[in-house]
mmCIF file of C-alpha atoms in Angstrom:
data_model
loop_
_atom_site.group_PDB
_atom_site.id
_atom_site.type_symbol
_atom_site.label_atom_id
_atom_site.label_comp_id
_atom_site.label_asym_id
_atom_site.label_seq_id
_atom_site.Cartn_x
_atom_site.Cartn_y
_atom_site.Cartn_z
ATOM 1 C CA MET A 1 126.502 -128.204 23.653
ATOM 2 C CA SER A 2 124.995 -131.020 21.411
ATOM 3 C CA THR A 3 127.234 -133.405 19.413
ATOM 4 C CA LYS A 4 126.033 -135.586 16.630
ATOM 5 C CA SER A 5 125.856 -138.414 18.777
ATOM 6 C CA ASP A 6 123.212 -136.726 20.970
ATOM 7 C CA ILE A 7 120.886 -135.852 18.021
ATOM 8 C CA HIS A 8 117.842 -138.026 17.513
ATOM 9 C CA ILE A 9 117.054 -138.245 13.866
ATOM 10 C CA LEU A 10 113.830 -139.972 12.383
ATOM 11 C CA VAL A 11 113.646 -140.969 8.892
ATOM 12 C CA LEU A 12 110.092 -141.502 7.423
ATOM 13 C CA ASP A 13 109.706 -142.860 4.044
ATOM 14 C CA ASP A 14 107.553 -145.931 2.587
ATOM 15 C CA GLU A 15 110.141 -147.240 0.420
ATOM 16 C CA PRO A 16 112.645 -149.663 2.264
ATOM 17 C CA PHE A 17 115.472 -148.657 0.005
ATOM 18 C CA MET A 18 115.338 -145.003 0.719
ATOM 19 C CA LEU A 19 115.004 -145.695 4.490
ATOM 20 C CA LYS A 20 118.256 -147.773 4.298
ATOM 21 C CA LEU A 21 119.916 -145.413 2.112
ATOM 22 C CA LEU A 22 119.237 -142.238 4.182
ATOM 23 C CA ALA A 23 120.041 -144.022 7.346
ATOM 24 C CA ARG A 24 123.405 -145.081 6.112
ATOM 25 C CA LEU A 25 124.300 -141.566 4.708
ATOM 26 C CA LEU A 26 123.359 -140.081 8.232
ATOM 27 C CA MET A 27 125.511 -142.647 9.910
ATOM 28 C CA ASN A 28 128.390 -142.048 7.652
ATOM 29 C CA LEU A 29 128.042 -138.244 8.584
ATOM 30 C CA GLY A 30 128.507 -139.366 12.154
ATOM 31 C CA PHE A 31 124.974 -139.417 13.533
ATOM 32 C CA THR A 32 124.633 -142.597 15.599
ATOM 33 C CA ARG A 33 120.821 -142.167 16.988
ATOM 34 C CA VAL A 34 119.118 -142.676 13.497
ATOM 35 C CA ALA A 35 115.795 -144.384 13.660
ATOM 36 C CA THR A 36 113.600 -145.225 10.463
ATOM 37 C CA CYS A 37 109.653 -145.436 10.132
ATOM 38 C CA ASP A 38 107.681 -146.622 6.869
ATOM 39 C CA ASN A 39 104.368 -144.793 8.013
ATOM 40 C CA GLY A 40 103.150 -141.671 9.711
ATOM 41 C CA GLN A 41 101.397 -143.201 12.547
ATOM 42 C CA THR A 42 104.326 -145.166 13.776
ATOM 43 C CA ALA A 43 106.298 -141.939 13.459
ATOM 44 C CA LEU A 44 103.890 -139.999 15.485
ATOM 45 C CA GLU A 45 104.118 -142.532 18.300
ATOM 46 C CA ARG A 46 107.804 -141.929 18.493
ATOM 47 C CA VAL A 47 107.239 -138.172 18.576
ATOM 48 C CA ASP A 48 105.006 -138.697 21.578
ATOM 49 C CA ASP A 49 107.658 -140.844 23.421
ATOM 50 C CA ALA A 50 109.999 -138.489 25.408
ATOM 51 C CA ALA A 51 112.990 -140.891 25.346
ATOM 52 C CA LEU A 52 112.838 -141.432 21.428
ATOM 53 C CA ALA A 53 111.303 -138.082 20.334
ATOM 54 C CA PRO A 54 113.679 -136.923 17.299
ATOM 55 C CA GLN A 55 115.010 -133.428 17.050
ATOM 56 C CA ILE A 56 115.131 -133.818 13.204
ATOM 57 C CA ILE A 57 112.730 -135.619 11.088
ATOM 58 C CA LEU A 58 113.371 -136.379 7.269
ATOM 59 C CA CYS A 59 109.892 -136.703 5.839
ATOM 60 C CA ASP A 60 108.903 -137.938 2.466
ATOM 61 C CA LEU A 61 105.939 -136.266 0.983
ATOM 62 C CA ASN A 62 104.422 -138.903 -1.214
ATOM 63 C CA MET A 63 103.454 -141.838 0.849
ATOM 64 C CA PRO A 64 100.364 -144.061 0.738
ATOM 65 C CA GLY A 65 98.020 -143.669 3.733
ATOM 66 C CA MET A 66 98.991 -140.575 5.706
ATOM 67 C CA ASP A 67 101.120 -138.507 3.097
ATOM 68 C CA GLY A 68 103.805 -136.030 4.164
ATOM 69 C CA ILE A 69 101.505 -133.114 4.055
ATOM 70 C CA GLU A 70 98.927 -134.626 6.525
ATOM 71 C CA PHE A 71 101.798 -135.862 8.728
ATOM 72 C CA VAL A 72 102.991 -132.297 9.017
ATOM 73 C CA ARG A 73 99.448 -131.237 10.391
ATOM 74 C CA LYS A 74 99.594 -134.269 12.822
ATOM 75 C CA LEU A 75 102.924 -133.176 14.086
ATOM 76 C CA VAL A 76 101.379 -129.768 15.053
ATOM 77 C CA GLU A 77 98.651 -131.550 17.004
ATOM 78 C CA HIS A 78 101.153 -133.678 18.818
ATOM 79 C CA GLY A 79 103.254 -130.520 19.788
ATOM 80 C CA TYR A 80 106.292 -131.357 17.823
ATOM 81 C CA ALA A 81 108.927 -128.935 18.552
ATOM 82 C CA GLY A 82 111.905 -130.149 16.360
ATOM 83 C CA SER A 83 112.866 -129.579 12.685
ATOM 84 C CA LEU A 84 111.893 -131.024 9.511
ATOM 85 C CA ILE A 85 113.728 -131.840 6.265
ATOM 86 C CA LEU A 86 111.360 -132.567 3.302
ATOM 87 C CA VAL A 87 112.293 -135.418 0.852
ATOM 88 C CA SER A 88 110.536 -135.994 -2.361
ATOM 89 C CA GLY A 89 110.774 -136.869 -6.090
ATOM 90 C CA GLU A 90 108.220 -134.308 -6.736
ATOM 91 C CA ASP A 91 109.048 -131.009 -8.703
ATOM 92 C CA GLU A 92 110.652 -127.757 -7.110
ATOM 93 C CA ARG A 93 107.338 -126.079 -6.921
ATOM 94 C CA THR A 94 105.597 -128.663 -5.018
ATOM 95 C CA LEU A 95 108.430 -128.746 -2.567
ATOM 96 C CA GLN A 96 108.380 -125.086 -2.213
ATOM 97 C CA SER A 97 104.601 -125.081 -1.447
ATOM 98 C CA ALA A 98 105.227 -127.840 1.201
ATOM 99 C CA ARG A 99 108.074 -125.754 2.755
ATOM 100 C CA THR A 100 105.820 -122.841 2.866
ATOM 101 C CA LEU A 101 102.980 -124.796 4.666
ATOM 102 C CA VAL A 102 105.454 -126.293 7.174
ATOM 103 C CA GLN A 103 106.612 -122.710 8.095
ATOM 104 C CA ALA A 104 103.052 -121.583 8.267
ATOM 105 C CA HIS A 105 102.653 -124.284 10.978
ATOM 106 C CA HIS A 106 105.590 -122.798 12.863
ATOM 107 C CA ILE A 107 107.771 -125.793 12.530
ATOM 108 C CA GLU A 108 111.347 -125.061 11.347
ATOM 109 C CA VAL A 109 112.263 -126.325 7.836
ATOM 110 C CA LEU A 110 116.072 -127.086 7.492
ATOM 111 C CA GLY A 111 115.340 -127.476 3.725
ATOM 112 C CA SER A 112 114.431 -129.909 1.319
ATOM 113 C CA LEU A 113 115.960 -132.643 -0.888
ATOM 114 C CA GLN A 114 114.800 -134.054 -4.156
ATOM 115 C CA LYS A 115 115.412 -137.653 -4.845
ATOM 116 C CA PRO A 116 118.052 -139.088 -5.733
ATOM 117 C CA VAL A 117 119.485 -137.676 -2.733
ATOM 118 C CA SER A 118 123.127 -136.595 -2.536
ATOM 119 C CA PRO A 119 125.222 -136.909 0.561
ATOM 120 C CA GLN A 120 126.470 -133.397 0.100
ATOM 121 C CA ALA A 121 123.049 -131.816 0.168
ATOM 122 C CA LEU A 122 121.928 -133.913 3.132
ATOM 123 C CA HIS A 123 125.065 -132.732 4.968
ATOM 124 C CA GLN A 124 124.551 -129.177 4.359
ATOM 125 C CA LEU A 125 120.827 -129.351 5.635
ATOM 126 C CA VAL A 126 121.505 -131.317 8.881
ATOM 127 C CA GLU A 127 124.330 -128.972 9.554
ATOM 128 C CA ARG A 128 121.739 -126.002 9.912
ATOM 129 C CA TRP A 129 120.226 -127.607 12.855
ATOM 130 C CA VAL A 130 120.532 -125.504 16.096
ATOM 131 C CA PRO A 131 119.603 -126.555 19.618
ATOM 132 C CA PRO A 132 116.714 -125.041 21.057
ATOM 133 C CA ALA A 133 118.827 -123.666 23.896
ATOM 134 C CA ARG A 134 120.681 -121.404 21.516
ATOM 135 C CA VAL A 135 117.756 -119.670 20.066
ATOM 136 C CA THR A 136 117.797 -116.127 21.073
ATOM 137 C CA GLN A 137 115.005 -114.262 22.863
ATOM 138 C CA HIS A 138 114.024 -112.052 20.013
ATOM 139 C CA LEU A 139 112.882 -115.275 17.941
ATOM 140 C CA GLN A 140 111.138 -116.878 20.873
ATOM 141 C CA GLY A 141 108.955 -113.661 21.380
ATOM 142 C CA LYS A 142 107.786 -111.793 24.252
ATOM 143 C CA GLY A 143 104.671 -109.702 24.974
ATOM 144 C CA TYR A 144 105.160 -106.251 26.004
ATOM 145 C CA ALA A 145 102.552 -103.786 27.395
ATOM 146 C CA VAL A 146 101.426 -100.940 25.242
ATOM 147 C CA GLU A 147 102.190 -98.513 28.125
ATOM 148 C CA ARG A 148 105.791 -99.863 28.388
ATOM 149 C CA LEU A 149 106.287 -99.282 24.729
ATOM 150 C CA ALA A 150 105.050 -95.784 24.976
ATOM 151 C CA GLN A 151 107.317 -95.054 27.844
ATOM 152 C CA GLY A 152 110.383 -96.526 25.804
ATOM 153 C CA ILE A 153 109.692 -94.190 22.861
ATOM 154 C CA GLU A 154 109.186 -91.173 25.224
ATOM 155 C CA VAL A 155 112.476 -91.790 27.203
ATOM 156 C CA GLY A 156 114.678 -92.500 24.322
ATOM 157 C CA GLU A 157 114.997 -96.421 24.329
ATOM 158 C CA LEU A 158 114.692 -96.633 20.745
ATOM 159 C CA VAL A 159 117.948 -96.763 18.538
ATOM 160 C CA ASN A 160 118.646 -96.980 14.990
ATOM 161 C CA TYR A 161 120.591 -99.633 13.254
ATOM 162 C CA TYR A 162 121.665 -99.289 9.641
ATOM 163 C CA GLN A 163 122.055 -101.946 6.969
ATOM 164 C CA PRO A 164 124.108 -100.913 3.846
ATOM 165 C CA LYS A 165 122.977 -100.982 0.230
ATOM 166 C CA VAL A 166 125.581 -101.433 -2.351
ATOM 167 C CA SER A 167 125.645 -100.996 -6.257
ATOM 168 C CA VAL A 168 125.800 -104.521 -7.793
ATOM 169 C CA SER A 169 127.997 -103.148 -10.758
ATOM 170 C CA THR A 170 130.391 -100.864 -9.080
ATOM 171 C CA GLY A 171 130.346 -101.722 -5.317
ATOM 172 C CA ALA A 172 129.763 -98.255 -4.243
ATOM 173 C CA VAL A 173 127.940 -97.786 -0.985
ATOM 174 C CA VAL A 174 125.011 -95.755 -2.016
ATOM 175 C CA GLY A 175 122.779 -95.798 1.047
ATOM 176 C CA VAL A 176 121.493 -97.574 4.166
ATOM 177 C CA GLU A 177 118.329 -98.691 5.479
ATOM 178 C CA THR A 178 117.285 -97.401 9.101
ATOM 179 C CA LEU A 179 116.143 -100.513 11.190
ATOM 180 C CA VAL A 180 114.947 -99.614 14.613
ATOM 181 C CA ARG A 181 115.691 -101.607 17.769
ATOM 182 C CA TRP A 182 114.264 -101.082 21.399
ATOM 183 C CA ARG A 183 117.050 -101.033 23.921
ATOM 184 C CA HIS A 184 115.035 -102.545 26.704
ATOM 185 C CA PRO A 185 116.789 -102.030 30.123
ATOM 186 C CA GLN A 186 115.826 -105.597 31.267
ATOM 187 C CA ASP A 187 115.736 -107.510 28.049
ATOM 188 C CA GLY A 188 118.458 -105.958 26.042
ATOM 189 C CA LEU A 189 117.926 -105.463 22.302
ATOM 190 C CA VAL A 190 114.500 -106.054 21.295
ATOM 191 C CA PHE A 191 113.827 -106.635 17.482
ATOM 192 C CA PRO A 192 111.027 -104.780 15.657
ATOM 193 C CA ASP A 193 108.969 -107.783 15.023
ATOM 194 C CA GLN A 194 108.234 -107.524 18.834
ATOM 195 C CA PHE A 195 106.635 -104.129 18.843
ATOM 196 C CA ILE A 196 105.997 -102.646 15.462
ATOM 197 C CA GLY A 197 102.621 -104.308 15.055
ATOM 198 C CA MET A 198 101.693 -103.253 18.595
ATOM 199 C CA ALA A 199 102.735 -99.661 17.779
ATOM 200 C CA GLU A 200 100.544 -99.705 14.673
ATOM 201 C CA ALA A 201 97.522 -101.246 16.483
ATOM 202 C CA HIS A 202 97.583 -98.781 19.352
ATOM 203 C CA GLY A 203 98.480 -95.525 17.761
ATOM 204 C CA LEU A 204 102.104 -95.313 18.537
ATOM 205 C CA ILE A 205 103.415 -95.617 15.110
ATOM 206 C CA ASP A 206 103.539 -91.864 14.462
ATOM 207 C CA ALA A 207 105.568 -91.169 17.505
ATOM 208 C CA LEU A 208 107.784 -94.134 16.938
ATOM 209 C CA THR A 209 108.455 -93.053 13.298
ATOM 210 C CA GLN A 210 109.189 -89.302 14.314
ATOM 211 C CA VAL A 211 111.914 -90.573 16.773
ATOM 212 C CA VAL A 212 113.480 -92.906 14.147
ATOM 213 C CA LEU A 213 113.493 -90.297 11.482
ATOM 214 C CA ALA A 214 114.926 -87.747 13.703
ATOM 215 C CA GLN A 215 117.738 -90.004 14.696
ATOM 216 C CA ALA A 216 118.422 -91.038 11.083
ATOM 217 C CA LEU A 217 118.618 -87.419 10.021
ATOM 218 C CA ARG A 218 121.138 -86.601 12.604
ATOM 219 C CA ASP A 219 123.156 -89.510 11.704
ATOM 220 C CA SER A 220 123.105 -88.784 8.118
ATOM 221 C CA ALA A 221 124.329 -85.287 8.704
ATOM 222 C CA SER A 222 127.131 -86.611 10.802
ATOM 223 C CA TRP A 223 128.196 -89.061 8.237
ATOM 224 C CA ALA A 224 128.113 -86.228 5.623
ATOM 225 C CA LEU A 225 130.306 -84.087 7.774
ATOM 226 C CA GLN A 226 132.981 -86.971 7.704
ATOM 227 C CA GLY A 227 132.824 -87.341 3.976
ATOM 228 C CA LEU A 228 130.245 -90.096 3.699
ATOM 229 C CA LYS A 229 127.231 -88.792 1.638
ATOM 230 C CA ILE A 230 124.812 -91.606 1.181
ATOM 231 C CA LYS A 231 120.890 -91.972 0.908
ATOM 232 C CA VAL A 232 119.238 -92.891 4.201
ATOM 233 C CA ALA A 233 115.988 -94.964 3.924
ATOM 234 C CA VAL A 234 113.318 -94.822 6.704
ATOM 235 C CA ASN A 235 110.421 -97.238 6.818
ATOM 236 C CA VAL A 236 106.997 -95.607 6.828
ATOM 237 C CA SER A 237 103.864 -97.554 7.509
ATOM 238 C CA MET A 238 100.673 -96.818 5.750
ATOM 239 C CA ASP A 239 99.311 -95.891 9.138
ATOM 240 C CA ASN A 240 101.802 -93.007 9.229
ATOM 241 C CA LEU A 241 100.010 -91.733 6.021
ATOM 242 C CA HIS A 242 96.697 -90.337 7.600
ATOM 243 C CA ALA A 243 98.058 -87.305 8.920
ATOM 244 C CA LEU A 244 97.985 -84.551 6.162
ATOM 245 C CA GLU A 245 100.767 -82.476 7.856
ATOM 246 C CA PHE A 246 103.309 -85.368 7.304
ATOM 247 C CA PRO A 247 104.998 -83.771 4.386
ATOM 248 C CA GLU A 248 105.517 -80.593 6.165
ATOM 249 C CA GLN A 249 106.772 -82.379 9.354
ATOM 250 C CA ILE A 250 109.410 -84.364 7.371
ATOM 251 C CA THR A 251 110.398 -81.431 5.105
ATOM 252 C CA ALA A 252 111.046 -79.126 8.209
ATOM 253 C CA ALA A 253 112.902 -81.980 10.187
ATOM 254 C CA ALA A 254 115.155 -82.576 7.190
ATOM 255 C CA ALA A 255 115.831 -78.871 6.910
ATOM 256 C CA ALA A 256 116.752 -78.684 10.472
ATOM 257 C CA ALA A 257 119.318 -81.342 10.189
ATOM 258 C CA GLY A 258 120.766 -80.121 7.043
ATOM 259 C CA VAL A 259 119.819 -83.050 4.938
ATOM 260 C CA ALA A 260 118.516 -82.721 1.345
ATOM 261 C CA PRO A 261 115.246 -84.433 0.591
ATOM 262 C CA GLN A 262 116.844 -86.087 -2.423
ATOM 263 C CA SER A 263 118.999 -87.919 0.344
ATOM 264 C CA ILE A 264 115.961 -89.424 2.115
ATOM 265 C CA VAL A 265 114.241 -92.653 0.850
ATOM 266 C CA LEU A 266 110.926 -93.463 2.459
ATOM 267 C CA GLU A 267 110.268 -97.183 2.290
ATOM 268 C CA VAL A 268 106.525 -97.756 2.212
ATOM 269 C CA THR A 269 105.351 -100.937 3.704
ATOM 270 C CA GLU A 270 101.649 -101.816 3.691
ATOM 271 C CA SER A 271 100.888 -104.262 6.424
ATOM 272 C CA GLN A 272 97.112 -103.931 6.006
ATOM 273 C CA LEU A 273 94.738 -103.013 3.425
ATOM 274 C CA MET A 274 93.889 -99.343 3.109
ATOM 275 C CA LYS A 275 90.064 -98.985 2.455
ATOM 276 C CA ASP A 276 90.538 -95.070 1.570
ATOM 277 C CA LEU A 277 93.594 -94.208 -0.483
ATOM 278 C CA ARG A 278 92.919 -90.452 -0.766
ATOM 279 C CA ALA A 279 95.044 -89.366 2.161
ATOM 280 C CA PRO A 280 98.087 -91.625 1.540
ATOM 281 C CA LEU A 281 98.091 -90.878 -1.980
ATOM 282 C CA GLU A 282 97.978 -87.040 -1.402
ATOM 283 C CA ILE A 283 100.688 -87.349 1.141
ATOM 284 C CA LEU A 284 102.930 -89.560 -0.923
ATOM 285 C CA THR A 285 102.387 -87.393 -4.188
ATOM 286 C CA ARG A 286 103.229 -84.251 -2.275
ATOM 287 C CA LEU A 287 106.421 -85.890 -0.825
ATOM 288 C CA ARG A 288 107.448 -86.816 -4.414
ATOM 289 C CA LEU A 289 106.886 -83.307 -5.493
ATOM 290 C CA ARG A 290 109.279 -82.255 -2.600
ATOM 291 C CA ARG A 291 111.907 -84.525 -4.242
ATOM 292 C CA PHE A 292 112.007 -87.233 -1.378
ATOM 293 C CA LYS A 293 112.466 -90.617 -2.735
ATOM 294 C CA LEU A 294 109.729 -93.255 -2.517
ATOM 295 C CA SER A 295 110.395 -96.892 -2.399
ATOM 296 C CA ILE A 296 107.796 -99.639 -2.434
ATOM 297 C CA ASP A 297 109.059 -102.248 0.055
ATOM 298 C CA ASP A 298 108.805 -106.034 0.167
ATOM 299 C CA PHE A 299 107.376 -105.980 -3.383
ATOM 300 C CA GLY A 300 105.292 -109.220 -4.065
ATOM 301 C CA THR A 301 104.163 -109.916 -0.499
ATOM 302 C CA GLY A 302 101.321 -108.593 1.545
ATOM 303 C CA HIS A 303 99.537 -105.615 -0.043
ATOM 304 C CA SER A 304 102.433 -104.387 -1.944
ATOM 305 C CA SER A 305 101.131 -104.769 -5.326
ATOM 306 C CA LEU A 306 100.627 -103.736 -8.930
ATOM 307 C CA VAL A 307 97.792 -101.342 -7.611
ATOM 308 C CA GLN A 308 100.341 -99.446 -5.515
ATOM 309 C CA LEU A 309 102.592 -99.101 -8.607
ATOM 310 C CA ARG A 310 99.948 -97.829 -10.772
ATOM 311 C CA ASP A 311 98.648 -95.285 -8.130
ATOM 312 C CA VAL A 312 101.763 -94.060 -6.264
ATOM 313 C CA PRO A 313 104.792 -92.236 -7.881
ATOM 314 C CA PHE A 314 107.393 -94.759 -6.479
ATOM 315 C CA ASP A 315 110.922 -94.406 -7.917
ATOM 316 C CA GLN A 316 112.409 -97.377 -6.338
ATOM 317 C CA LEU A 317 111.135 -100.920 -5.958
ATOM 318 C CA LYS A 318 112.565 -103.374 -3.305
ATOM 319 C CA ILE A 319 112.242 -107.058 -4.430
ATOM 320 C CA ASP A 320 111.427 -109.133 -1.208
ATOM 321 C CA ARG A 321 114.126 -111.422 0.150
ATOM 322 C CA SER A 322 111.928 -114.307 -0.263
ATOM 323 C CA PHE A 323 112.323 -113.982 -4.097
ATOM 324 C CA VAL A 324 116.019 -113.337 -3.910
ATOM 325 C CA HIS A 325 117.783 -115.699 -1.639
ATOM 326 C CA GLY A 326 118.186 -119.068 -3.542
ATOM 327 C CA ALA A 327 116.941 -117.708 -6.798
ATOM 328 C CA HIS A 328 119.967 -118.990 -8.438
ATOM 329 C CA HIS A 329 118.829 -122.554 -8.134
ATOM 330 C CA ASN A 330 115.042 -122.261 -7.757
ATOM 331 C CA GLU A 331 113.195 -121.757 -11.088
ATOM 332 C CA THR A 332 109.940 -120.334 -9.438
ATOM 333 C CA LEU A 333 111.881 -117.688 -7.421
ATOM 334 C CA ARG A 334 114.090 -116.930 -10.483
ATOM 335 C CA ALA A 335 110.980 -116.279 -12.589
ATOM 336 C CA ILE A 336 109.305 -114.091 -10.098
ATOM 337 C CA PHE A 337 112.573 -112.261 -9.661
ATOM 338 C CA TYR A 338 112.965 -111.476 -13.314
ATOM 339 C CA ALA A 339 109.371 -110.546 -13.664
ATOM 340 C CA SER A 340 109.587 -108.146 -10.776
ATOM 341 C CA LEU A 341 112.799 -106.667 -12.093
ATOM 342 C CA GLY A 342 111.648 -106.346 -15.774
ATOM 343 C CA LEU A 343 108.396 -104.544 -14.502
ATOM 344 C CA ALA A 344 110.373 -102.068 -12.517
ATOM 345 C CA LYS A 345 112.716 -101.345 -15.377
ATOM 346 C CA GLU A 346 109.841 -100.681 -17.739
ATOM 347 C CA LEU A 347 108.571 -98.326 -15.310
ATOM 348 C CA GLY A 348 112.045 -96.537 -14.968
ATOM 349 C CA MET A 349 112.547 -97.442 -11.287
ATOM 350 C CA GLU A 350 115.640 -98.271 -9.392
ATOM 351 C CA VAL A 351 115.662 -101.908 -8.180
ATOM 352 C CA VAL A 352 117.020 -103.166 -4.819
ATOM 353 C CA ALA A 353 117.354 -106.773 -4.158
ATOM 354 C CA GLU A 354 116.834 -107.673 -0.344
ATOM 355 C CA GLY A 355 118.167 -110.779 1.293
ATOM 356 C CA VAL A 356 121.384 -111.304 -0.407
ATOM 357 C CA GLU A 357 122.580 -113.860 2.190
ATOM 358 C CA ASP A 358 125.535 -115.540 0.470
ATOM 359 C CA ALA A 359 127.997 -115.591 -2.334
ATOM 360 C CA ALA A 360 125.676 -117.569 -4.622
ATOM 361 C CA ASP A 361 123.066 -114.884 -4.313
ATOM 362 C CA TRP A 362 125.481 -112.140 -4.954
ATOM 363 C CA GLU A 363 126.871 -113.862 -8.099
ATOM 364 C CA PHE A 364 123.457 -114.435 -9.343
ATOM 365 C CA LEU A 365 122.645 -110.745 -9.108
ATOM 366 C CA LYS A 366 125.832 -109.691 -11.054
ATOM 367 C CA ASP A 367 124.298 -110.607 -14.392
ATOM 368 C CA THR A 368 120.669 -109.447 -13.885
ATOM 369 C CA GLY A 369 120.971 -105.891 -14.357
ATOM 370 C CA CYS A 370 119.660 -105.291 -10.808
ATOM 371 C CA ASP A 371 120.733 -101.890 -9.321
ATOM 372 C CA LEU A 372 121.337 -102.371 -5.682
ATOM 373 C CA ALA A 373 121.787 -105.066 -3.147
ATOM 374 C CA GLN A 374 121.160 -105.580 0.433
ATOM 375 C CA GLY A 375 121.681 -108.526 2.850
ATOM 376 C CA TYR A 376 123.910 -110.361 5.384
ATOM 377 C CA PHE A 377 126.572 -111.223 2.591
ATOM 378 C CA ILE A 378 127.218 -107.470 2.301
ATOM 379 C CA ALA A 379 126.517 -106.549 6.022
ATOM 380 C CA ARG A 380 124.324 -107.018 9.032
ATOM 381 C CA PRO A 381 122.527 -104.119 10.509
ATOM 382 C CA MET A 382 124.968 -102.038 12.771
ATOM 383 C CA PRO A 383 124.788 -98.917 14.867
ATOM 384 C CA ALA A 384 125.575 -95.618 13.557
ATOM 385 C CA ASP A 385 128.927 -95.287 15.034
ATOM 386 C CA GLN A 386 130.114 -98.601 12.975
ATOM 387 C CA VAL A 387 129.069 -97.472 9.586
ATOM 388 C CA LEU A 388 132.204 -95.550 8.529
ATOM 389 C CA VAL A 389 134.563 -98.222 9.668
ATOM 390 C CA TRP A 390 132.384 -100.801 7.714
ATOM 391 C CA VAL A 391 132.431 -98.801 4.747
ATOM 392 C CA ALA A 392 136.299 -98.439 4.721
ATOM 393 C CA GLY A 393 136.387 -102.251 5.171
ATOM 394 C CA TRP A 394 134.022 -102.965 2.354
ATOM 395 C CA GLN A 395 135.952 -100.756 -0.107
ATOM 396 C CA GLN A 396 139.039 -102.644 0.566
ATOM 397 C CA ARG A 397 137.417 -105.993 0.197
ATOM 398 C CA TRP A 398 135.859 -104.683 -3.126
ATOM 399 C CA ALA A 399 139.316 -103.443 -4.308
ATOM 400 C CA ALA A 400 140.791 -106.965 -3.519
ATOM 401 C CA GLY A 401 138.198 -108.767 -5.390
ATOM 402 C CA TYR A 402 136.191 -110.493 -2.416
ATOM 403 C CA PRO A 403 133.421 -108.301 -1.434
ATOM 404 C CA GLY A 404 131.493 -110.661 1.007
ATOM 405 C CA THR A 405 131.363 -109.421 4.610
ATOM 406 C CA PRO A 406 133.581 -111.615 6.904
ATOM 407 C CA PHE A 407 130.858 -111.715 9.364
ATOM 408 C CA ALA A 408 128.296 -112.928 7.074
#
């Protein structure tokens, strides 16, 4: 396990005063291997030196010669595998743009600091660093053969996890989102980012969705028998919405499980642009007529847009986590959040805020008029047999005045 004395940190800034200040702050925090550079080229030379290569780089954005943005591109070319903290006197929107760019280059961003830098903010960011050996397999990624996924679907290796949604105003547990996992016999629990795209690309998404839906309906019926009557959301890809018999299939499955359509929320995600909306629009409208709830997922990202709100009879809107977490201190995120919330309310839609990760996110939501919240501050995804226990614990914490999950 790495200690502060083992971590190599490099401070890159063209101002001598800032170099000395940041180095001194880091030393005061217990980091002893702190180096400084006043230009990007010298910093890249250290990156290339195995004995001196930093695990964390504090990088100023606005530097003469090679600026911070160009330096990031050069880091990729040099194969940098560490983390970055961006430092700048620029405005928050410029910092956010830089963070997004770094993430697009697949370099971990621990966060950003605006000048003048506070010791507390610096401490919080460097404490986020995790040694590479502790990164879990699902984050590293692994390729799977299409045939192996098809076999996994057929033999029952897919399992549902559930993440609760709660009322922001009353704390009532009103629903759960179904999140599929692949229980691989060799690799353990595989997360959906490793196989959903493959399922969509190779025609397996219908079979996968049917398995997930059937499990969700069984679990919903079981919870209801034990006194927990909540809405269960299932993700539906636009690729599912090409079969005109889909409304009949889901209606029959719900009836067989004894679950009312009003208790089922279909969260529609659109990972690719649909050239012909006739079939999806027919299917979604028929589902709405049958009283299934329709939710537009990850609003504001990808192809989830105003066009879908105009054309599809959605009655719920989920604001994407990227516009929720940190909105309390980020003016840009806050403006986007309120615009999305206001639009949904004008259309008479229920609003869910995803990505409620900490107490600050929760406190922010309390005064916004947002209906429901979902995220790690409330609960992590859990197996079906843990939901009832979690609900009891949540209700006790809510009554005591501290709703946040102890496992967040």
